Coordinates of C-alpha atoms and ligand atoms in Angstrom, one line a residue:
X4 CA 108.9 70.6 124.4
X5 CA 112.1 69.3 122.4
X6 CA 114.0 71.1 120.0
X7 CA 112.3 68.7 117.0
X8 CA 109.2 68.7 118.7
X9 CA 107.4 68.9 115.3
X10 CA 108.8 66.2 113.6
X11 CA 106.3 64.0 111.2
X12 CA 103.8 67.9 111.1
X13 CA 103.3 68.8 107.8
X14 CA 103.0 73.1 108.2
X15 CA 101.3 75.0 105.0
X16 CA 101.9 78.6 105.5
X17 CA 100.5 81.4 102.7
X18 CA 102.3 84.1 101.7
X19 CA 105.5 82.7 102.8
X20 CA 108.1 83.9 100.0
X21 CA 109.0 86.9 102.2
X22 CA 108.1 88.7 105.4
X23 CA 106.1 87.6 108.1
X24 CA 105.6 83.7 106.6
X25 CA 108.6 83.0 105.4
X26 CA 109.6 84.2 109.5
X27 CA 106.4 81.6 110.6
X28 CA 107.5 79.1 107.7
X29 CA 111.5 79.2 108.9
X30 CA 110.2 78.7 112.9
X31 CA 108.2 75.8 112.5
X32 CA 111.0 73.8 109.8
X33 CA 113.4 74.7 113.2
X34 CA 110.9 72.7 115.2
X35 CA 111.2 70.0 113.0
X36 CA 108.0 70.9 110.6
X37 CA 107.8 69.9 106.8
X38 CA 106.6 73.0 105.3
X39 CA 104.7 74.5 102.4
X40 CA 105.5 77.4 101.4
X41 CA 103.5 79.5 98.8
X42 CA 102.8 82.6 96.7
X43 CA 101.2 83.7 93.6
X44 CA 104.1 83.1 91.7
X45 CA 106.1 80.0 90.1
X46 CA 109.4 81.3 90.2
X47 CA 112.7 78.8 89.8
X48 CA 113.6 81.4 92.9
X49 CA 110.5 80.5 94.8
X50 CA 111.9 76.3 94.5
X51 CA 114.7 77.2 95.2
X52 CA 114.1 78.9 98.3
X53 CA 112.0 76.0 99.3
X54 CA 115.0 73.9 98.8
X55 CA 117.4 76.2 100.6
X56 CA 115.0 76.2 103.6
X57 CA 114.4 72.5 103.7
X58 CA 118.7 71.8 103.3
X59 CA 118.7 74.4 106.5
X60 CA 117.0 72.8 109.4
X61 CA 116.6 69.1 107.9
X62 CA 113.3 69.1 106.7
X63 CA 111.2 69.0 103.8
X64 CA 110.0 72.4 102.6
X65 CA 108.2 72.4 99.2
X66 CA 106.6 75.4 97.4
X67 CA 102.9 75.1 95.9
X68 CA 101.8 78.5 94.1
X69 CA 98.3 79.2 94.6
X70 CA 96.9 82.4 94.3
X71 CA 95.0 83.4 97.7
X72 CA 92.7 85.8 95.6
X73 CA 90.8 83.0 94.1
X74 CA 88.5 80.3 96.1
X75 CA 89.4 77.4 93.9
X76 CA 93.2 77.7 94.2
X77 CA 93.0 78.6 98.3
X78 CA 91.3 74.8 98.1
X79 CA 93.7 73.4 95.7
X80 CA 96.5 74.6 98.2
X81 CA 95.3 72.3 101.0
X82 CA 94.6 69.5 98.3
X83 CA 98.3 69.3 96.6
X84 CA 99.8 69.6 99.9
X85 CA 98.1 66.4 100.7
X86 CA 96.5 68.3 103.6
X87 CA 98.5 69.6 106.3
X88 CA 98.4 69.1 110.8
X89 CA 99.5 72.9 110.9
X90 CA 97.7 76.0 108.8
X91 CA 98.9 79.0 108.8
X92 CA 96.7 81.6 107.3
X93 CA 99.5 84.6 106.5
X94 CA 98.9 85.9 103.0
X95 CA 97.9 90.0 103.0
X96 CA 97.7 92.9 101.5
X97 CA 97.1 96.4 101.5
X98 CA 95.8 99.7 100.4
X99 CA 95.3 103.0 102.3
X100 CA 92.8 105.2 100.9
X101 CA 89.6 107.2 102.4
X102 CA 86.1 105.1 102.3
X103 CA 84.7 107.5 100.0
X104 CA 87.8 107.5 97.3
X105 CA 88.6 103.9 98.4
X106 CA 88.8 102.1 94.6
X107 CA 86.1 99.0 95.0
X108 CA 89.2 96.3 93.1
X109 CA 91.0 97.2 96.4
X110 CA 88.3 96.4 99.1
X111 CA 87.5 93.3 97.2
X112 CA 91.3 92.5 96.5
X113 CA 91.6 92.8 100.2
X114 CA 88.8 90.8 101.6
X115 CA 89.3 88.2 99.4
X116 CA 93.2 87.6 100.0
X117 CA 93.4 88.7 103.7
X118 CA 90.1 87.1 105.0
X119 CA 88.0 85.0 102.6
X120 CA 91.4 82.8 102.2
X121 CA 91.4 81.8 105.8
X122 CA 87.6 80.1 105.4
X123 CA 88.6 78.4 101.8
X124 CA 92.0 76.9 103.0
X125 CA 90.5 76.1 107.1
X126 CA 87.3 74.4 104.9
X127 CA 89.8 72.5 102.5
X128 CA 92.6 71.4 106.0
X129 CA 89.7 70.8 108.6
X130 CA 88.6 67.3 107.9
X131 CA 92.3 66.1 107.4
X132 CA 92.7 67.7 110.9
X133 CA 89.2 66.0 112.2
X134 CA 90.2 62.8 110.6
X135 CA 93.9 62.8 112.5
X136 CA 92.5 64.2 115.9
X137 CA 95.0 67.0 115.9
X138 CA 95.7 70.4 114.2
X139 CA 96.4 73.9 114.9
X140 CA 95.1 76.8 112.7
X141 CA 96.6 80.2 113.1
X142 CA 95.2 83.0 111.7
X143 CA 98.1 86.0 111.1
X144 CA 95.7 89.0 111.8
X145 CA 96.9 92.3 113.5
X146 CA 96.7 94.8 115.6
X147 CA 94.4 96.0 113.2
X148 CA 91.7 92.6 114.0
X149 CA 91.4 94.0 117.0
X150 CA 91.8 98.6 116.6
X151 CA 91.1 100.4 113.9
X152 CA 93.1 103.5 112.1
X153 CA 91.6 105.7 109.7
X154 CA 92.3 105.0 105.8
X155 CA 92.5 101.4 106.3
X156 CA 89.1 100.4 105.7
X157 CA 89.3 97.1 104.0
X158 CA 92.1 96.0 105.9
X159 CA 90.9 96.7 109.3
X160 CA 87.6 94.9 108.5
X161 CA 88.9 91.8 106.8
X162 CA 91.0 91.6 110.0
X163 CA 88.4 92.1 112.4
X164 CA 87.1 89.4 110.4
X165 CA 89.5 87.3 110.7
X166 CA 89.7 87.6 114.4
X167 CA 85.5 86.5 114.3
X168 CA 86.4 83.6 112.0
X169 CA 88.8 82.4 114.4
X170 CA 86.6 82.1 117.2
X171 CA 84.3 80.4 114.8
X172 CA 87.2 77.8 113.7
X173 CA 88.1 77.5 117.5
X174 CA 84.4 76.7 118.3
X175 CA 83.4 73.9 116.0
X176 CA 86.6 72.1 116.4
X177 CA 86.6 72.3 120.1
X178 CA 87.3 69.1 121.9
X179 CA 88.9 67.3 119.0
X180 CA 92.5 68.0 119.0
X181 CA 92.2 70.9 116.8
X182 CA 93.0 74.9 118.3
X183 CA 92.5 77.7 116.4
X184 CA 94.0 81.3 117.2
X185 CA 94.8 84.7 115.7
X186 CA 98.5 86.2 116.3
X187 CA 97.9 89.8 116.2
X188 CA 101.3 91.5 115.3
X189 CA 102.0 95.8 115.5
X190 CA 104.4 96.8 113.0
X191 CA 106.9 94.3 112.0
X192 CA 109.7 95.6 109.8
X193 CA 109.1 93.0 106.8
X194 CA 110.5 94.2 103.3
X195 CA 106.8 95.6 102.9
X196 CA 107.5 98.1 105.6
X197 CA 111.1 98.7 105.3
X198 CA 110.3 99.8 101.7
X199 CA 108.1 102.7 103.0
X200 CA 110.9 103.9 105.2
X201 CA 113.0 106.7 102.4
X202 CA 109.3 108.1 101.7
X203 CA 108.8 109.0 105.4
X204 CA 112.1 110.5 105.6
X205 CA 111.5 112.1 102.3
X206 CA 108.2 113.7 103.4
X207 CA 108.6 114.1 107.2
X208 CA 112.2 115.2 106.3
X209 CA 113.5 113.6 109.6
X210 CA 116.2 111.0 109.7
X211 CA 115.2 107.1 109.6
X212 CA 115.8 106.3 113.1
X213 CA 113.6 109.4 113.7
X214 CA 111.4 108.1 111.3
X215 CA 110.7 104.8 112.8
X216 CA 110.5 106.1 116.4
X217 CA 108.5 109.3 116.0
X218 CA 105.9 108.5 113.0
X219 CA 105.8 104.6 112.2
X220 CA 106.1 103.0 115.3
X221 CA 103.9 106.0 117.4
X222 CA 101.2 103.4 118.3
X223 CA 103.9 101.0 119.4
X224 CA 104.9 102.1 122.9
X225 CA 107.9 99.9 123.1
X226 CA 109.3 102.0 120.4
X227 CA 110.2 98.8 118.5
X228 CA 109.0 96.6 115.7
X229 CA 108.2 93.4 116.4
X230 CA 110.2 90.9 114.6
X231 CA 109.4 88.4 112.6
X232 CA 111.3 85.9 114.1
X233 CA 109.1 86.8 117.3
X234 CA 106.2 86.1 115.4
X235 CA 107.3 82.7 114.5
X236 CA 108.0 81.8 117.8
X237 CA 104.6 82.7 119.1
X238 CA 103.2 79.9 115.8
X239 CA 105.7 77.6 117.4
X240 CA 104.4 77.9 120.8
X241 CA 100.8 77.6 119.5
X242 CA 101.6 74.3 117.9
X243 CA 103.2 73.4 121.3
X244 CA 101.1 71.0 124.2
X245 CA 101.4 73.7 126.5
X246 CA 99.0 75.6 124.4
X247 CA 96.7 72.8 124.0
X248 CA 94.0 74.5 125.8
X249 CA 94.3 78.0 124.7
X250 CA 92.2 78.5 121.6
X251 CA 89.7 81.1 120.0
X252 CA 91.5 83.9 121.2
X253 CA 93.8 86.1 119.9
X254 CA 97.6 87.0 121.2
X255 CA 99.2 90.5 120.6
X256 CA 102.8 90.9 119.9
X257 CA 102.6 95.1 119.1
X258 CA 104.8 96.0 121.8
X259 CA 101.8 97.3 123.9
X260 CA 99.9 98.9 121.0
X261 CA 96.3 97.3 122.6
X262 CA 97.2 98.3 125.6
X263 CA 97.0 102.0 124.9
Ligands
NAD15 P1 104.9 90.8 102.9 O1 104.5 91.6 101.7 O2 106.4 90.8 103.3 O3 104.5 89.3 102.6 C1 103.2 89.0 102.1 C2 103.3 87.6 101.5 O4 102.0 87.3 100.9 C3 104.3 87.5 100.4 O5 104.9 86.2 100.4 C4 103.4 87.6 99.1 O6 104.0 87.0 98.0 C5 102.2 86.9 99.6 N1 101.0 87.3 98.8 C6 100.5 88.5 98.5 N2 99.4 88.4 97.8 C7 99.2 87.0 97.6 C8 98.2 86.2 96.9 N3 97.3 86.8 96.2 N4 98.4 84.9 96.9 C9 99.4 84.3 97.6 N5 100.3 85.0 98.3 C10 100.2 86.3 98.3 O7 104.0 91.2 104.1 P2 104.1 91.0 105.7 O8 104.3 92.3 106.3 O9 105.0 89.8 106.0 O10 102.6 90.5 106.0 C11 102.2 89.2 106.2 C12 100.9 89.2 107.0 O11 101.1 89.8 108.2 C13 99.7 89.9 106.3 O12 98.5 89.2 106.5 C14 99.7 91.2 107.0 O13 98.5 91.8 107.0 C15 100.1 90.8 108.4 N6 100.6 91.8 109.3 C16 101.8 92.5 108.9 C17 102.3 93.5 109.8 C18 103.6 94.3 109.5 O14 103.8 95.3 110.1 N7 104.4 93.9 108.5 C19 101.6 93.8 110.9 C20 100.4 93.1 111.3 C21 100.0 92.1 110.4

C-alpha cells in the first residue's frame, strides 16, 4: 500500500465539519482521496475548510450541504457528488434521556440521522459502486452497535441498526468489488465530548484528568480515548487491498470496552 494509494477515489464522508469525519475525511485526502465533506450547514467557513483541506494533502476536497435528517437530501448527497468509490456513513447525534421521559422528536431525530441515512446514501452510491466493480462502505457505528447503556435508547438502537445494515450492505454486494463494514469507536474526545468535560468536573467536583479517567472513560479499560486520527486510519485500512476480503463485520477501536 503506497503513501497515495487512493489516488483517482472519490471519498464522501457525512458529518465531516468536525469530529470524528472531518478525522475520517483528513485520513483518506492523506491517502490521496478527493473528498466530500458535508453538514447541515452552508457556511463560507464550511468552503473554506474544504479548500484548506484539499490545499493540505493535494487533493480535491469539496463541501455539499445536505441535511442527513431528510431522505431526499441523503440521496441528493450521492447525486451532486457525482457518486462516490468510498462512503462513509459518519453523521450522529445524540440525546440521553429515560425510555419513558425520552421526547419522541429525539428518537425520530436520532434514527433518522444516525441510521436511516446509511440506507438512503448506500441506496443512492451502490449502483455507481456496482457499475465500477469497486467500493467500500463504512458505517461509523459504536461501541454502542454492539452494548448497550441505559438512557441511550435511540442511540443504541439506531446503532445496533446500523451494525445489521451493514451485514446487509456487505451481503448483497458480496463478490463484486464492493466491502461494507462498521468501525465501532469507545469514546473519542471530539469537540462533542470535550464540551461535556467542565459539567463533569462541575458535578462530580473532581479535577478533569480525574474526570476523564474515573467517570467518562470507566468502560474504556485502556483508560484512554480513542482518537480520531485512529479512527481514520482504521477507514484507510478498510479502503486498503489487504482488507479486500474482510467485510460485514464490525471492528472495535474502544480500547477494550467489548472485551469487558
Ligand atoms: P461531532 O458532533 O463532533 O460531529 C458530528 C458531525 O455530524 C458534525 O460535522 C455535524 O455537523 C454533523 N451532523 C449532525 N447532524 C447532522 C445532520 N442532520 N446532517 C448532516 N450532518 C450532521 O460528533 P462525533 O463525536 O465526531 O461523532 C461522529 C460519529 O461518530 C457519530 O455517528 C457518533 O455517533 C459516532 N461515535 C462517536 C463517539 C465519540 O466518543 N465521539 C463514539 C462512538 C461513535
Amino acid at each position: 500500500m503506497t503513501d497515495k494509494f487512493l489516488q483517482g477515489r472519490r471519498a464522501i464522508v457525512t458529518g465531516s465539519t468536525s469530529g470524528i469525519g472531518h478525522g475520517v475525511a483528513e485520513a483518506l485526502a492523506a491517502a490521496g482521496a478527493d473528498v466530500v465533506l458535508n453538514s447541515f450547514t452552508d457556511t463560507e467557513a464550511d468552503h473554506r475548510q474544504a479548500a484548506d483541506l484539499g490545499a493540505k494533502h493535494g487533493v480535491t476536497v469539496t463541501y455539499i450541504k445536505a441535511d442527513m435528517s431528510k431522505a431526499d437530501e441523503c440521496r441528493a448527497l450521492i447525486e451532486k457528488a457525482g457518486g462516490c468509490d468510498i462512503l462513509v456513513n459518519n453523521a450522529g447525534i445524540q440525546h440521553v434521556a429515560k425510555i419513558e421521559d425520552f421526547p419522541v422528536e429525539k428518537w425520530n431525530a436520532i434514527l433518522a440521522i444516525n441510521l436511516s441515512s446509511a440506507f438512503h446514501t448506500t441506496a443512492a452510491a451502490l449502483p455507481g459502486m456496482y457499475a465500477k466493480g469497486w467500493g467500500r462502505v463504512i458505517n461509523i457505528a459504536s461501541a454502542h452497535g454492539l452494548t448497550a447503556s441505559p438512557f441511550k435508547g435511540a442511540y443504541v438502537a439506531a446503532k445496533h441498526g446500523v451494525v445489521g445494515f451493514t451485514k446487509v450492505t456487505a451481503l448483497e454486494a458480496a463478490g463484486k468489488g464492493i466491502t461494507a463494514n462498521a468501525i465501532c469507536p469507545g469514546y473519542v474526545l471530539t469537540p462533542l465530548v470535550e464540551a461535556q468535560i467542565p459539567d463533569q468536573m462541575k458535578t462530580h467536583n473532581m479535577d478533569r484528568e480525574t474526570v476523564i479517567r474515573e467517570v467518562m472513560l470507566e468502560r474504556q479499560p485502556s483508560r484512554q480515548f480513542a482518537t480520531t486520527e485512529e479512527i481514520g486510519g482504521t477507514a484507510v485500512f478498510l479502503c486498503s487491498d489487504a482488507a479486500a476480503q474482510i467485510t460485514g463485520t464490525t471492528i472495535s477501536v474502544d480500547g477494550g470496552w467489548t472485551a469487558l
